[in-house]
Short mmCIF file of the C-alpha atoms (twelve columns), coordinates in Angstrom:
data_MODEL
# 
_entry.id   MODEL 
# 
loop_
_atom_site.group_PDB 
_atom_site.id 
_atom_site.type_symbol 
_atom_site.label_atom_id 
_atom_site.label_alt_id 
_atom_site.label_comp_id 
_atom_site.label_asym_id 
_atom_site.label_seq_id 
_atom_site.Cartn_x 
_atom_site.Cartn_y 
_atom_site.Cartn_z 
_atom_site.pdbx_PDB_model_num 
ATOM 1   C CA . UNK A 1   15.929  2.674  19.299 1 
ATOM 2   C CA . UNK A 2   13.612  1.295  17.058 1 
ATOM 3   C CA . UNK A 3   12.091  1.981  13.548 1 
ATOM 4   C CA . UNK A 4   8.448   2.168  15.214 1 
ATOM 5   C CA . UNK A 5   9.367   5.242  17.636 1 
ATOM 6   C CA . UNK A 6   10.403  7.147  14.961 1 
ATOM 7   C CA . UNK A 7   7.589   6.155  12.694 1 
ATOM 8   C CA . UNK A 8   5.786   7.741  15.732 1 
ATOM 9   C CA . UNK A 9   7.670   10.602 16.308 1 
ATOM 10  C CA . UNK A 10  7.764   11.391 12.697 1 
ATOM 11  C CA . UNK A 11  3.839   11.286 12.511 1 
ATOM 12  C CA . UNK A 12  2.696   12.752 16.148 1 
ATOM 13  C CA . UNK A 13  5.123   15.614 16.110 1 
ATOM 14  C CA . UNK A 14  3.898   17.041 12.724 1 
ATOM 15  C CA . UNK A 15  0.251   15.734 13.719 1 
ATOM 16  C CA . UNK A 16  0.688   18.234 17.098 1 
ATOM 17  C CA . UNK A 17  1.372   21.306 14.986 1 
ATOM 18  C CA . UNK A 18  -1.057  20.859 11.987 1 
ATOM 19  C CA . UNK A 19  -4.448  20.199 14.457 1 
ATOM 20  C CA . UNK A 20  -3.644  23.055 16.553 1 
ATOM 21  C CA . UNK A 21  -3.129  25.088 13.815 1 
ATOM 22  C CA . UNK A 22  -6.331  23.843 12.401 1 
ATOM 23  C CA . UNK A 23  -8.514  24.139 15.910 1 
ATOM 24  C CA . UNK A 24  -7.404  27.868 15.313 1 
ATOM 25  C CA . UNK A 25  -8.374  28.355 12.032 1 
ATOM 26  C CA . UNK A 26  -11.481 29.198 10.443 1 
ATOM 27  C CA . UNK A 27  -13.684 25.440 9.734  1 
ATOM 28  C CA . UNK A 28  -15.071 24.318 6.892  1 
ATOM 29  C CA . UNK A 29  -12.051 25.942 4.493  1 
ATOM 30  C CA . UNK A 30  -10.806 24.474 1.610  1 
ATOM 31  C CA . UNK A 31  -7.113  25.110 3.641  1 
ATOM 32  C CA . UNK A 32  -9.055  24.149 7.050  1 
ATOM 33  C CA . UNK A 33  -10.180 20.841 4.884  1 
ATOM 34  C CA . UNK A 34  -6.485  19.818 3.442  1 
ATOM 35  C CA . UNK A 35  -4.819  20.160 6.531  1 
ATOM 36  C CA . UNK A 36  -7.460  18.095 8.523  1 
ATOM 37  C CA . UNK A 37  -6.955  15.334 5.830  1 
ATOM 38  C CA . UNK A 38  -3.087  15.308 6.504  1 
ATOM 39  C CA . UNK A 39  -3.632  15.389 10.449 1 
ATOM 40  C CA . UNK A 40  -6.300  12.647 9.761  1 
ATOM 41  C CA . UNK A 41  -3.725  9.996  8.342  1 
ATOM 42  C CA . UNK A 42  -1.012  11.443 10.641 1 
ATOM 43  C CA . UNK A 43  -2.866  10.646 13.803 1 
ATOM 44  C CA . UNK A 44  -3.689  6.857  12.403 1 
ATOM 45  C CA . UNK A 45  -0.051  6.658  11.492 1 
ATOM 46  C CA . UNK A 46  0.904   7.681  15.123 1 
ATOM 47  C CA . UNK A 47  -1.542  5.902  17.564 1 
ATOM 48  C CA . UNK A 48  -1.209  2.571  15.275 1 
ATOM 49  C CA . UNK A 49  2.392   2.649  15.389 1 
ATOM 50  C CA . UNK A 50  2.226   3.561  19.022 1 
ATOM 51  C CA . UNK A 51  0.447   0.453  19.368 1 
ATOM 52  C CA . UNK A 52  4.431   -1.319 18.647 1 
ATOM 53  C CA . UNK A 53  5.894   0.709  21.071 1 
ATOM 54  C CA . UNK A 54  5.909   -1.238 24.351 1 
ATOM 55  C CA . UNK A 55  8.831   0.419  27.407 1 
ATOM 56  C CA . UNK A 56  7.434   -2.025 29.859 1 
ATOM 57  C CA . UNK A 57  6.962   -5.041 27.482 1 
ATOM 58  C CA . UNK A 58  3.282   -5.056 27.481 1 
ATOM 59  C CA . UNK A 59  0.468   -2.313 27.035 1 
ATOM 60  C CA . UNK A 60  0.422   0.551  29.299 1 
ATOM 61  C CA . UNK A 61  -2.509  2.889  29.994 1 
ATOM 62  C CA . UNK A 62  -1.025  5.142  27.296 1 
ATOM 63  C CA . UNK A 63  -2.517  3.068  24.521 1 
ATOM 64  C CA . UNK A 64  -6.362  3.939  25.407 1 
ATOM 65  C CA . UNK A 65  -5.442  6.683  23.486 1 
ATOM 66  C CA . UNK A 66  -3.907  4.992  20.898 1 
ATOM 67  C CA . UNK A 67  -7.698  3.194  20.847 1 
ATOM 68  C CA . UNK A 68  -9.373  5.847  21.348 1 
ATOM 69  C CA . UNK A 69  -7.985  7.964  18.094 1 
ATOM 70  C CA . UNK A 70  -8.206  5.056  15.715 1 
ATOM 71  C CA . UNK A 71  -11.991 5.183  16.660 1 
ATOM 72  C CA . UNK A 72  -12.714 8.601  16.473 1 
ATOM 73  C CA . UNK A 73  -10.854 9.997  13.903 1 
ATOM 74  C CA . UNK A 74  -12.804 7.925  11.036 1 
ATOM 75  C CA . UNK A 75  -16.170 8.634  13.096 1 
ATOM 76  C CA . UNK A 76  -15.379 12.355 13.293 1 
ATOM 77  C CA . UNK A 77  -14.161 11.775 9.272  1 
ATOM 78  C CA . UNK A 78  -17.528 10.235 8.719  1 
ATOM 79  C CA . UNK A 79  -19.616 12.480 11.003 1 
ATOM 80  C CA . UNK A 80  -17.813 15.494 8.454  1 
ATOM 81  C CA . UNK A 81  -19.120 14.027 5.644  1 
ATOM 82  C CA . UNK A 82  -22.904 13.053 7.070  1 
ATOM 83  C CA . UNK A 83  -23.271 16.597 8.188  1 
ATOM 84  C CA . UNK A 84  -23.085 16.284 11.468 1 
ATOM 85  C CA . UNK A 85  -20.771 18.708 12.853 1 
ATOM 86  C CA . UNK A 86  -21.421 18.962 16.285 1 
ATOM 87  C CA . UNK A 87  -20.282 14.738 16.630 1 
ATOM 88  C CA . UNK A 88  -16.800 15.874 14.002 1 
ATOM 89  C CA . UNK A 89  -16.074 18.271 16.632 1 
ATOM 90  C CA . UNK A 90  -16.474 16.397 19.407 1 
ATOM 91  C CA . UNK A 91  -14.299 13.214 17.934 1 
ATOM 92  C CA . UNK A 92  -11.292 15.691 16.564 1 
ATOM 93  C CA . UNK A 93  -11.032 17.894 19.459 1 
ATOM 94  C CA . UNK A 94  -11.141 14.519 21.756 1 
ATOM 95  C CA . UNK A 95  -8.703  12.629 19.670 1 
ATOM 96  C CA . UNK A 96  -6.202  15.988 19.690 1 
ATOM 97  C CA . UNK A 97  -6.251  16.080 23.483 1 
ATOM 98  C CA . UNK A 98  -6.016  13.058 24.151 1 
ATOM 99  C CA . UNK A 99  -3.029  13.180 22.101 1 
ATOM 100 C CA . UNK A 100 -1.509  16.109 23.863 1 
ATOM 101 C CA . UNK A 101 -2.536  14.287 27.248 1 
ATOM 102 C CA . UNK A 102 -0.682  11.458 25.869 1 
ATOM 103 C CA . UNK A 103 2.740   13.565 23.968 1 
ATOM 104 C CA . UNK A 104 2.953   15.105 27.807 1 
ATOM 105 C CA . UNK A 105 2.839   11.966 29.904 1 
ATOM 106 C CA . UNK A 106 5.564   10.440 27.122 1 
ATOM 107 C CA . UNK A 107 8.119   13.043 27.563 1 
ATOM 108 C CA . UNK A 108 7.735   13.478 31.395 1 
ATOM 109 C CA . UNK A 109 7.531   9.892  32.427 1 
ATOM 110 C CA . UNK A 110 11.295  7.968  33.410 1 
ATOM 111 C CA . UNK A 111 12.082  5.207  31.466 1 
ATOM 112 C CA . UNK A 112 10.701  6.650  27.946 1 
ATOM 113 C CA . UNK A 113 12.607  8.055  24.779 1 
ATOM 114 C CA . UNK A 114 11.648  11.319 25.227 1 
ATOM 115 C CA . UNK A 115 12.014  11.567 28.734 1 
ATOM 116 C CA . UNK A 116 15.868  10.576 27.813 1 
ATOM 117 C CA . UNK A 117 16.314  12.423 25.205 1 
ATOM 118 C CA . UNK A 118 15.028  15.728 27.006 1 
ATOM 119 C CA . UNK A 119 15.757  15.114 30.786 1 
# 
């Protein structure tokens, strides 16, 4: 196996824990805040390195996601920071499902390492 899936693993795993945790906690924390910043560079770790990880030897449909997170997470960072909530919201919440939608289709799909390691 190689060093980028578990550069991925090691980042989307954690990044799967810390923004649910943080969808159900109370916003706008100083705890709510640190955690967000740690899921922040987690899910740019992950969808960049998932960007190197290629089962059929080119890009799959998986890697919108990839594309999409590396564009919304710095909006939704920036949109934070602006004041504007309501577009934060919509860019974490859409990059965290998305990454579930993604983590799911990963493990269930023949052919990939989770799929092997759990089926």
């Amino acid at each position: 196996m190689h060093i980028d899936i578990y550069i991925h693993l090691l980042a989307v795993i954690p990044s799967l824990i810390f923004g649910a945790i943080n969808l159900a906690m109370k916003k706008g924390t100083l705890l709510h805040k640190r955690i967000g910043k740690v899921w922040a560079v987690l899910m740019l770790i992950a969808a960049v390195s998932s960007l190197f990880i290629r089962p059929t030897g080119s890009f799959t449909w998986l890697h919108i996601f990839s594309v999409v997170v590396i564009v919304c997470v710095p909006v939704g960072v920036f949109a934070i920071r602006s004041g504007n909530a309501k577009r934060h919201v919509y860019c974490m919440l859409g990059a965290y499902i998305g990454t579930v939608i993604s983590a799911y289709f990963a493990v269930v799909s023949p052919g990939r390492f989770l799929y092997g390691v759990l089926f």
